Short mmCIF file of C-alpha atoms and ligand atoms in Angstrom, two decimals:
data_model
loop_
_atom_site.label_atom_id
_atom_site.label_comp_id
_atom_site.label_asym_id
_atom_site.label_seq_id
_atom_site.Cartn_x
_atom_site.Cartn_y
_atom_site.Cartn_z
CA MET A 1 27.29 7.76 5.10
CA LYS A 2 28.14 4.57 3.26
CA VAL A 3 26.70 1.61 5.11
CA ALA A 4 26.78 -2.14 4.57
CA VAL A 5 24.33 -4.45 6.43
CA MET A 6 25.42 -8.10 6.64
CA GLY A 7 22.36 -10.25 6.99
CA THR A 8 19.04 -9.07 5.48
CA GLY A 9 16.47 -10.65 7.80
CA TYR A 10 13.91 -8.98 10.00
CA VAL A 11 16.49 -6.74 11.60
CA GLY A 12 18.93 -6.22 8.74
CA LEU A 13 16.29 -5.33 6.17
CA VAL A 14 14.50 -2.83 8.43
CA THR A 15 17.87 -1.31 9.53
CA GLY A 16 19.05 -1.03 5.90
CA ALA A 17 15.80 0.33 4.54
CA CYS A 18 15.37 2.94 7.33
CA LEU A 19 18.96 4.13 7.09
CA ALA A 20 18.70 4.48 3.34
CA ASP A 21 15.42 6.45 3.84
CA ALA A 22 17.44 8.90 6.01
CA GLY A 23 19.73 9.59 3.05
CA ASN A 24 22.58 7.07 3.59
CA HIS A 25 23.81 4.83 0.84
CA VAL A 26 23.09 1.25 2.02
CA ILE A 27 24.14 -2.14 0.61
CA CYS A 28 22.33 -5.06 2.22
CA VAL A 29 24.11 -8.35 1.93
CA ASP A 30 22.66 -11.84 2.39
CA VAL A 31 23.91 -15.33 1.57
CA ASP A 32 20.36 -16.33 0.63
CA GLU A 33 20.26 -15.82 -3.12
CA ARG A 34 16.50 -16.25 -3.37
CA LYS A 35 15.96 -13.51 -0.79
CA VAL A 36 18.35 -11.08 -2.58
CA GLN A 37 16.67 -11.79 -5.86
CA MET A 38 13.25 -11.14 -4.48
CA LEU A 39 14.33 -7.85 -2.87
CA ARG A 40 15.97 -6.71 -6.13
CA GLU A 41 12.68 -7.26 -7.81
CA GLY A 42 11.00 -5.05 -5.20
CA HIS A 43 9.34 -7.87 -3.20
CA ILE A 44 9.71 -8.15 0.58
CA PRO A 45 10.48 -11.70 1.80
CA ILE A 46 8.88 -11.02 5.25
CA TYR A 47 5.58 -9.57 6.38
CA GLU A 48 6.28 -6.30 8.03
CA GLU A 49 3.85 -3.37 7.87
CA GLY A 50 5.11 -0.27 6.04
CA LEU A 51 8.37 -1.80 4.92
CA GLU A 52 7.71 -2.44 1.26
CA PRO A 53 7.20 1.19 0.18
CA ILE A 54 10.38 2.24 1.99
CA VAL A 55 12.38 -0.42 0.25
CA GLN A 56 10.89 0.35 -3.15
CA ARG A 57 11.35 4.10 -2.74
CA ASN A 58 14.99 3.82 -1.74
CA VAL A 59 15.92 1.16 -4.38
CA GLN A 60 14.42 3.58 -6.96
CA ALA A 61 16.50 6.45 -5.57
CA ASN A 62 19.67 4.17 -5.83
CA ARG A 63 20.26 4.55 -2.10
CA LEU A 64 19.47 0.93 -1.32
CA GLU A 65 21.05 -2.10 -2.96
CA PHE A 66 20.89 -5.86 -2.38
CA THR A 67 23.67 -8.24 -3.09
CA THR A 68 25.23 -11.60 -2.23
CA GLU A 69 28.73 -10.15 -2.81
CA SER A 70 30.09 -9.39 0.66
CA ALA A 71 33.49 -8.24 -0.58
CA GLU A 72 32.22 -5.37 -2.64
CA ALA A 73 29.77 -4.23 -0.03
CA ILE A 74 32.41 -4.12 2.66
CA GLN A 75 35.03 -2.43 0.57
CA ASN A 76 32.56 0.28 -0.47
CA SER A 77 31.31 1.11 3.02
CA ASP A 78 32.57 3.06 6.10
CA ILE A 79 30.17 1.43 8.51
CA ILE A 80 29.37 -2.26 8.51
CA PHE A 81 26.44 -3.69 10.52
CA ILE A 82 26.48 -7.35 11.51
CA ALA A 83 22.79 -8.35 11.61
CA VAL A 84 22.90 -12.13 11.12
CA GLY A 85 20.97 -14.65 13.25
CA THR A 86 22.24 -15.85 16.66
CA PRO A 87 20.04 -18.93 17.15
CA SER A 88 20.19 -21.23 20.23
CA ASP A 89 22.94 -23.81 20.08
CA HIS A 90 22.14 -27.35 21.44
CA ASP A 91 23.12 -26.29 24.98
CA GLY A 92 21.08 -23.09 24.91
CA SER A 93 23.96 -20.75 24.36
CA ALA A 94 23.86 -18.29 21.45
CA ASP A 95 25.38 -19.87 18.35
CA LEU A 96 27.88 -17.28 17.10
CA LYS A 97 28.91 -19.07 13.94
CA TYR A 98 27.21 -16.58 11.58
CA VAL A 99 28.53 -13.57 13.48
CA LEU A 100 32.08 -14.86 13.44
CA GLN A 101 31.82 -15.90 9.77
CA VAL A 102 30.85 -12.34 8.90
CA ALA A 103 33.64 -10.99 11.12
CA ALA A 104 36.19 -13.08 9.09
CA THR A 105 34.70 -11.86 5.82
CA ILE A 106 34.92 -8.27 7.01
CA ALA A 107 38.59 -8.79 7.99
CA ASP A 108 39.46 -10.25 4.61
CA ASN A 109 37.98 -7.27 2.75
CA LEU A 110 39.05 -4.45 5.08
CA ASN A 111 40.59 -1.94 2.68
CA SER A 112 40.46 1.14 4.95
CA GLU A 113 39.63 2.13 8.57
CA LYS A 114 35.95 1.16 9.24
CA ILE A 115 33.46 0.82 12.01
CA VAL A 116 31.96 -2.65 12.58
CA ILE A 117 28.69 -2.59 14.47
CA CYS A 118 27.36 -5.67 16.17
CA LYS A 119 23.56 -5.32 15.89
CA SER A 120 22.81 -9.03 16.38
CA THR A 121 21.87 -9.97 19.93
CA VAL A 122 25.05 -11.50 21.31
CA PRO A 123 26.32 -12.57 24.74
CA VAL A 124 28.64 -10.35 26.72
CA GLY A 125 32.11 -10.65 25.35
CA THR A 126 31.13 -11.32 21.73
CA CYS A 127 32.28 -7.88 20.48
CA ASP A 128 35.69 -8.69 21.91
CA LEU A 129 35.62 -11.98 20.07
CA VAL A 130 34.63 -10.17 16.85
CA ARG A 131 37.53 -7.73 17.43
CA GLU A 132 39.96 -10.60 17.94
CA THR A 133 38.72 -12.47 14.91
CA ILE A 134 39.24 -9.44 12.67
CA ALA A 135 42.57 -8.44 14.21
CA LYS A 136 44.00 -11.91 13.57
CA ARG A 137 43.43 -11.52 9.84
CA THR A 138 44.27 -7.89 9.10
CA ASP A 139 46.51 -4.97 10.09
CA THR A 140 44.05 -2.39 8.83
CA PRO A 141 42.63 -0.36 11.79
CA PHE A 142 38.92 -0.80 12.67
CA HIS A 143 36.48 -0.27 15.63
CA VAL A 144 33.91 -2.68 16.95
CA ILE A 145 30.82 -1.14 18.44
CA SER A 146 27.86 -2.84 20.19
CA ASN A 147 24.50 -1.43 19.04
CA PRO A 148 21.81 -3.99 19.91
CA GLU A 149 18.44 -3.68 18.17
CA PHE A 150 15.18 -3.33 20.12
CA LEU A 151 12.65 -3.26 17.23
CA LYS A 152 9.54 -5.44 17.53
CA GLU A 153 8.23 -7.51 14.64
CA GLY A 154 4.89 -6.13 13.64
CA SER A 155 5.96 -2.53 14.29
CA ALA A 156 9.57 -2.74 13.25
CA VAL A 157 9.65 0.29 10.93
CA GLN A 158 7.95 2.49 13.50
CA ASP A 159 10.24 1.17 16.23
CA PHE A 160 13.35 1.83 14.18
CA GLN A 161 12.35 5.30 13.11
CA SER A 162 11.10 6.32 16.60
CA PRO A 163 13.09 4.20 18.97
CA ASP A 164 12.58 4.16 22.74
CA ARG A 165 16.35 4.21 22.95
CA VAL A 166 19.48 3.58 20.92
CA ILE A 167 22.30 1.90 22.81
CA ILE A 168 25.85 2.55 21.60
CA GLY A 169 28.54 0.56 23.43
CA SER A 170 32.06 1.53 22.53
CA SER A 171 35.52 2.03 23.89
CA ASP A 172 36.28 4.75 21.30
CA SER A 173 34.42 8.01 21.69
CA ASN A 174 34.96 9.18 18.08
CA ALA A 175 33.65 5.91 16.61
CA ALA A 176 30.68 6.10 19.05
CA GLU A 177 29.97 9.64 17.96
CA THR A 178 30.04 8.65 14.23
CA VAL A 179 27.41 5.95 14.99
CA GLY A 180 25.44 8.50 16.92
CA GLU A 181 25.35 10.72 13.85
CA LEU A 182 23.85 7.80 11.89
CA TYR A 183 20.90 7.80 14.35
CA LYS A 184 20.50 11.59 14.61
CA PRO A 185 17.68 11.73 12.01
CA PHE A 186 15.65 9.47 14.27
CA MET A 187 16.27 11.62 17.39
CA ARG A 188 14.59 14.84 16.26
CA ARG A 189 11.88 14.89 18.93
CA ARG A 190 14.02 13.66 21.73
CA ASP A 191 17.57 12.44 21.99
CA ARG A 192 17.39 8.85 23.20
CA ILE A 193 20.92 7.75 22.51
CA VAL A 194 22.62 6.13 25.49
CA TYR A 195 26.39 5.75 25.30
CA MET A 196 28.11 3.09 27.39
CA ASP A 197 30.90 0.47 27.37
CA VAL A 198 30.66 -2.48 25.07
CA ARG A 199 29.91 -5.13 27.66
CA SER A 200 27.10 -3.11 29.28
CA ALA A 201 25.55 -2.54 25.91
CA GLU A 202 25.57 -6.29 25.14
CA MET A 203 24.03 -7.00 28.53
CA THR A 204 21.36 -4.25 28.11
CA LYS A 205 19.77 -6.18 25.28
CA TYR A 206 19.60 -9.47 27.07
CA ALA A 207 18.45 -7.86 30.34
CA SER A 208 15.63 -6.07 28.54
CA ASN A 209 14.38 -9.19 26.76
CA ALA A 210 14.73 -11.29 29.92
CA MET A 211 12.72 -8.66 31.88
CA LEU A 212 9.91 -8.78 29.34
CA ALA A 213 9.89 -12.54 29.29
CA THR A 214 9.79 -12.51 33.08
CA LYS A 215 6.71 -10.24 33.12
CA ILE A 216 4.99 -12.65 30.73
CA SER A 217 5.77 -15.73 32.80
CA PHE A 218 4.83 -13.89 35.99
CA MET A 219 1.39 -13.00 34.71
CA ASN A 220 0.87 -16.51 33.39
CA GLU A 221 1.71 -17.86 36.78
CA ILE A 222 -0.75 -15.49 38.43
CA ALA A 223 -3.41 -16.41 35.81
CA ASN A 224 -2.93 -20.15 36.51
CA LEU A 225 -3.31 -19.47 40.18
CA CYS A 226 -6.44 -17.31 39.54
CA ASP A 227 -7.95 -20.36 37.76
CA ARG A 228 -7.52 -22.44 40.90
CA VAL A 229 -8.79 -19.90 43.40
CA GLY A 230 -11.70 -18.35 41.40
CA ALA A 231 -10.18 -14.91 40.74
CA ASP A 232 -10.34 -13.19 37.34
CA VAL A 233 -6.85 -12.41 36.06
CA GLU A 234 -8.25 -9.70 33.70
CA LYS A 235 -9.60 -7.81 36.72
CA VAL A 236 -6.38 -8.43 38.62
CA ARG A 237 -4.42 -7.10 35.61
CA ALA A 238 -6.54 -4.01 35.42
CA GLY A 239 -6.06 -3.37 39.08
CA MET A 240 -2.28 -3.95 38.92
CA SER A 241 -1.80 -1.84 35.90
CA LEU A 242 -2.78 1.45 37.64
CA ASP A 243 0.20 1.16 39.92
CA GLU A 244 2.70 3.36 38.17
CA ARG A 245 5.55 1.23 39.20
CA ILE A 246 3.93 -1.71 37.39
CA GLY A 247 2.20 -0.04 34.44
CA PRO A 248 -0.16 -1.50 31.86
CA HIS A 249 2.43 -2.94 29.44
CA PHE A 250 3.29 -6.55 28.92
CA ILE A 251 1.19 -7.98 31.70
CA PHE A 252 -1.31 -9.86 29.55
CA PRO A 253 -1.73 -13.55 30.41
CA GLY A 254 -1.72 -15.94 27.51
CA VAL A 255 -0.14 -19.10 26.04
CA GLY A 256 3.43 -18.10 26.63
CA TYR A 257 6.02 -16.18 24.72
CA GLY A 258 7.55 -17.37 21.46
CA GLY A 259 9.34 -15.83 18.52
CA SER A 260 12.91 -15.53 17.50
CA CYS A 261 14.08 -13.51 20.55
CA PHE A 262 12.66 -14.12 24.01
CA PRO A 263 13.05 -17.92 24.15
CA LYS A 264 16.59 -17.96 22.81
CA ASP A 265 17.69 -14.87 24.68
CA VAL A 266 16.44 -16.13 28.01
CA ARG A 267 18.24 -19.42 27.40
CA ALA A 268 21.46 -17.63 26.27
CA LEU A 269 21.44 -15.53 29.43
CA SER A 270 20.98 -18.62 31.66
CA ARG A 271 23.80 -20.26 29.73
CA LEU A 272 26.00 -17.12 30.23
CA GLY A 273 25.31 -17.50 33.97
CA ALA A 274 26.26 -21.20 33.92
CA GLU A 275 29.47 -20.46 32.02
CA ASN A 276 30.33 -17.95 34.76
CA ASP A 277 29.52 -20.19 37.63
CA PHE A 278 26.30 -18.30 38.47
CA LEU A 279 22.87 -19.90 38.79
CA THR A 280 20.18 -17.81 37.10
CA ALA A 281 17.48 -19.28 39.23
CA LEU A 282 14.79 -16.72 38.27
CA LEU A 283 15.46 -17.00 34.49
CA ASN A 284 15.38 -20.77 34.63
CA SER A 285 11.89 -20.62 36.18
CA VAL A 286 10.79 -18.03 33.63
CA GLU A 287 11.60 -20.55 30.93
CA ASP A 288 9.98 -23.50 32.82
CA VAL A 289 6.74 -21.60 33.32
CA ASN A 290 6.76 -20.63 29.69
CA ASN A 291 7.32 -24.17 28.41
CA ARG A 292 4.38 -25.35 30.47
CA GLN A 293 2.18 -22.46 29.42
CA LYS A 294 2.69 -23.23 25.74
CA LEU A 295 0.90 -26.52 26.26
CA ARG A 296 -1.77 -25.18 28.54
CA LEU A 297 -4.61 -25.12 25.97
CA VAL A 298 -3.92 -28.69 24.75
CA HIS A 299 -3.72 -29.86 28.34
CA ASP A 300 -7.07 -28.19 29.25
CA LEU A 301 -8.69 -29.48 26.07
CA LYS A 302 -7.58 -33.00 26.75
CA GLU A 303 -9.03 -32.78 30.26
CA HIS A 304 -12.36 -31.56 28.81
CA LEU A 305 -12.54 -34.20 25.98
CA GLY A 306 -10.99 -37.12 27.87
CA SER A 307 -8.91 -38.11 24.87
CA LEU A 308 -7.81 -36.35 21.76
CA LYS A 309 -7.59 -39.48 19.69
CA GLY A 310 -9.55 -39.18 16.47
CA LYS A 311 -10.66 -35.66 17.21
CA THR A 312 -10.56 -32.78 14.77
CA ILE A 313 -9.15 -29.67 16.37
CA ALA A 314 -9.17 -26.23 14.73
CA VAL A 315 -6.40 -23.71 15.46
CA TRP A 316 -6.69 -19.94 14.89
CA GLY A 317 -3.38 -18.09 14.84
CA LEU A 318 0.02 -19.61 14.03
CA SER A 319 2.48 -16.69 14.23
CA PHE A 320 3.90 -16.12 17.72
CA LYS A 321 2.12 -12.79 17.83
CA PRO A 322 -0.18 -10.72 15.60
CA LYS A 323 1.11 -8.61 12.72
CA THR A 324 4.05 -10.91 11.91
CA ASP A 325 4.61 -14.01 9.79
CA ASP A 326 7.24 -15.29 12.18
CA VAL A 327 6.50 -18.68 13.62
CA ARG A 328 9.80 -19.41 15.29
CA GLU A 329 9.07 -21.09 18.66
CA ALA A 330 5.44 -20.06 18.33
CA PRO A 331 3.14 -21.55 21.01
CA ALA A 332 0.69 -22.65 18.25
CA LEU A 333 3.32 -24.88 16.66
CA VAL A 334 4.18 -26.51 19.93
CA GLY A 335 0.45 -27.01 20.61
CA ILE A 336 -0.11 -28.55 17.14
CA GLU A 337 2.74 -30.97 17.60
CA ARG A 338 1.27 -32.16 20.82
CA LEU A 339 -2.31 -32.43 19.39
CA VAL A 340 -0.99 -34.63 16.61
CA SER A 341 1.09 -36.75 18.97
CA GLU A 342 -2.10 -37.31 21.02
CA GLY A 343 -3.90 -38.63 17.98
CA ALA A 344 -5.86 -35.54 16.79
CA THR A 345 -5.97 -34.12 13.31
CA VAL A 346 -5.58 -30.34 13.02
CA ARG A 347 -7.15 -27.66 10.81
CA ALA A 348 -5.22 -24.40 11.06
CA THR A 349 -5.36 -20.84 9.81
CA ASP A 350 -3.43 -17.57 10.07
CA PRO A 351 -3.78 -14.31 8.19
CA VAL A 352 -0.12 -14.14 7.18
CA ALA A 353 1.93 -16.95 8.62
CA LEU A 354 0.38 -19.90 6.80
CA GLU A 355 3.25 -20.53 4.43
CA ASN A 356 5.92 -20.41 7.19
CA ALA A 357 3.84 -22.70 9.44
CA GLN A 358 3.22 -25.09 6.61
CA GLU A 359 6.99 -25.37 6.07
CA GLU A 360 7.62 -25.88 9.82
CA LEU A 361 4.96 -28.50 10.19
CA ALA A 362 5.53 -30.35 6.90
CA HIS A 363 6.78 -33.42 8.89
CA LEU A 364 3.29 -33.89 10.32
CA GLY A 365 2.00 -34.67 6.77
CA ASP A 366 -1.80 -34.88 6.33
CA LYS A 367 -2.38 -34.64 10.10
CA VAL A 368 -2.46 -30.91 9.70
CA SER A 369 -4.37 -29.08 6.94
CA PHE A 370 -4.18 -25.32 6.36
CA TYR A 371 -6.96 -22.89 5.36
CA LYS A 372 -7.04 -19.22 4.40
CA ASP A 373 -10.55 -18.69 5.76
CA GLU A 374 -11.16 -18.98 9.57
CA TYR A 375 -14.67 -20.36 9.10
CA GLU A 376 -13.48 -23.04 6.66
CA THR A 377 -10.93 -24.00 9.35
CA ILE A 378 -13.55 -24.78 11.92
CA LYS A 379 -15.83 -26.78 9.74
CA GLY A 380 -16.61 -30.10 11.54
CA ALA A 381 -14.14 -29.32 14.38
CA ASP A 382 -14.63 -30.87 17.78
CA ALA A 383 -13.01 -27.77 19.33
CA LEU A 384 -11.25 -24.51 18.44
CA LEU A 385 -8.04 -23.41 20.03
CA ILE A 386 -7.03 -19.74 19.70
CA PHE A 387 -3.31 -19.06 19.96
CA THR A 388 -2.74 -15.62 18.37
CA GLU A 389 -4.82 -12.44 19.01
CA TRP A 390 -5.13 -11.32 15.40
CA ASN A 391 -7.78 -8.50 15.20
CA GLN A 392 -9.98 -10.50 12.84
CA PHE A 393 -10.56 -13.12 15.55
CA ARG A 394 -11.87 -10.63 18.00
CA SER A 395 -15.49 -10.34 16.83
CA PRO A 396 -16.33 -13.45 14.78
CA ASP A 397 -19.80 -14.55 13.77
CA PHE A 398 -20.50 -16.89 16.72
CA LYS A 399 -23.85 -18.04 15.30
CA LYS A 400 -22.14 -19.24 12.15
CA MET A 401 -19.36 -20.83 14.19
CA LYS A 402 -21.80 -22.84 16.19
CA GLU A 403 -23.56 -24.09 13.08
CA ILE A 404 -20.43 -25.32 11.35
CA MET A 405 -18.41 -26.79 14.25
CA ALA A 406 -19.12 -30.35 15.26
CA ALA A 407 -19.25 -29.12 18.89
CA PRO A 408 -19.35 -25.56 20.26
CA VAL A 409 -16.09 -25.76 22.22
CA ILE A 410 -13.52 -22.95 22.36
CA PHE A 411 -10.32 -22.81 24.29
CA ASP A 412 -9.04 -19.24 24.03
CA GLY A 413 -5.40 -18.62 24.85
CA ARG A 414 -5.74 -14.83 24.53
CA ASN A 415 -8.92 -14.03 26.53
CA LEU A 416 -10.61 -12.45 23.47
CA TYR A 417 -14.23 -12.92 24.41
CA SER A 418 -16.62 -12.22 27.26
CA THR A 419 -17.12 -15.34 29.30
CA ALA A 420 -20.72 -14.37 30.09
CA LYS A 421 -21.50 -13.82 26.36
CA MET A 422 -19.98 -17.05 25.38
CA ARG A 423 -22.18 -18.88 27.84
CA GLU A 424 -25.18 -17.03 26.47
CA TYR A 425 -24.22 -18.13 22.93
CA GLY A 426 -24.07 -21.68 24.17
CA PHE A 427 -20.35 -22.36 23.91
CA HIS A 428 -18.19 -24.34 26.21
CA TYR A 429 -15.62 -21.53 26.59
CA ASP A 430 -12.38 -21.73 28.51
CA SER A 431 -9.81 -19.02 28.72
CA ILE A 432 -6.71 -18.16 30.76
CA GLY A 433 -7.14 -17.19 34.40
CA ARG A 434 -10.87 -16.28 34.24
CA PRO A 435 -13.62 -18.22 35.94
CA THR A 436 -15.94 -20.05 33.56
CA VAL A 437 -19.42 -18.73 34.29
N1 NAD B 1 13.65 -10.45 14.80
C1 NAD B 1 13.57 -9.60 15.81
O1 NAD B 1 12.47 -9.14 16.14
C2 NAD B 1 14.81 -9.13 16.45
C3 NAD B 1 14.76 -7.93 17.28
C4 NAD B 1 15.91 -7.46 17.84
C5 NAD B 1 17.08 -8.16 17.71
N2 NAD B 1 17.11 -9.35 16.94
C6 NAD B 1 18.44 -9.97 16.74
O2 NAD B 1 18.93 -9.59 15.48
C7 NAD B 1 19.64 -10.71 14.93
C8 NAD B 1 19.05 -11.07 13.58
O3 NAD B 1 17.72 -11.51 13.76
P1 NAD B 1 16.66 -11.61 12.52
O4 NAD B 1 15.39 -11.97 13.14
O5 NAD B 1 16.77 -10.45 11.63
O6 NAD B 1 17.32 -12.92 11.81
P2 NAD B 1 16.88 -13.57 10.41
O7 NAD B 1 17.09 -15.02 10.56
O8 NAD B 1 15.55 -13.06 9.96
O9 NAD B 1 18.01 -12.97 9.40
C9 NAD B 1 19.34 -13.24 9.42
C10 NAD B 1 19.81 -13.23 7.98
O10 NAD B 1 21.26 -13.34 7.96
C11 NAD B 1 21.59 -14.06 6.79
N3 NAD B 1 22.99 -14.54 6.90
C12 NAD B 1 23.48 -15.66 7.56
N4 NAD B 1 24.80 -15.75 7.38
C13 NAD B 1 25.20 -14.66 6.65
C14 NAD B 1 26.42 -14.19 6.09
N5 NAD B 1 27.55 -14.87 6.43
N6 NAD B 1 26.44 -13.09 5.39
C15 NAD B 1 25.30 -12.44 5.10
N7 NAD B 1 24.12 -12.84 5.54
C16 NAD B 1 24.01 -13.94 6.30
C17 NAD B 1 20.53 -15.17 6.69
O11 NAD B 1 20.44 -15.70 5.37
C18 NAD B 1 19.28 -14.31 7.11
O12 NAD B 1 18.68 -13.75 5.98
C19 NAD B 1 19.53 -11.84 15.92
O13 NAD B 1 20.67 -11.85 16.73
C20 NAD B 1 18.31 -11.48 16.74
O14 NAD B 1 18.35 -12.02 18.06
C21 NAD B 1 16.03 -9.79 16.34
#
């Protein structure tokens, strides 16, 4: 099939590359000229395991193209994905300006009957808005389908090629079937396509993300309570996980959720409630708990040190989770902002997110310095805070760490080390929801 993907970010690029790899002809469009130029030269603008060879292979086979020219891409395709960002607006609602801009561009270049697929995460009713926007500008027939994306950064290619499920929301069964065909190559082991109406499809995406965010805030609340009553949340987690109704996934305590999806999607769902005269009490609490949890390490550190003024604090991990360079709403960035506002200077490292973090934290000037090497980062530090559970942080050389830090103090937001061992090594070691021995 001939496919255009509008927006070549984390979702658009993976979608375009994987669909091309299944034999379709795909044109990926982006307004960011630098990004398009990089991709044309075979470089991937994001860090995502396994993506580069797929892009290179399909560019070479002439199945995958990158352009800034929307008109040509739309005119030459039968199926057009909208995969642009839907960031939080000032009131927490999803900002639909990019989605509606693309809808207008599609309308203005609609030269035959086409299927428009909304892959961006959008509030219930947005596909109707996209339909109205296009219909106002053209008489050419078209279909709008909701097909939210569930891939996870860090395993995006694998998730797209072996999805847990593909949701297709449509009021037209033929159009829905055509989109189903597009996904057939990824359904060889088991058909996981779920067809439904458009509004339910839009809601499925938000409900899924909100459920996952709720699990995280729930476990963080339990962990914080464990701290106060002398229970060990890791033992509690192990005990809970064996209940098949609960399961082992997504019940790890930590420093809160971040990234480009959970925070904005929980906010947008709350906002959707408010707009419809409905109080989303649970979701509001999920967000409150998360906002507090993001500052937990800094709060605990301050309690330990008395004051952060003049202190040098090292930070390991800047991306919102391992295996991605995405730092949007990352707990580490929130923590660093607070450390600096409390008078500390920060030395930070991350295996792949340094550049993005540097850009985001540029306003803090020389209060934050960045290092490639994790040991260089902790040189002379009064304490180390761990925000992201990158594998390389799991078994560090503790002896060396103790020698080069100004004080052997670690606040671990991901429960990476044994509390007993850390005591043996002579560290002051604090983690989330586990008694300090
Ligand atoms: N990142 C994820 O893990 C993930 C997972 C599932 C769903 N989503 C959803 O997918 C959507 C896209 O997310 P993302 O992380 O890929 O965003 P992103 O910011 O990485 O990419 C969006 C891209 O769209 C481009 N763009 C903006 N306006 C454009 C236009 N008029 N024409 C063409 N391109 C345009 C931007 O330049 C950018 O490159 C969001 O709604 C998000 O919530 C994201």
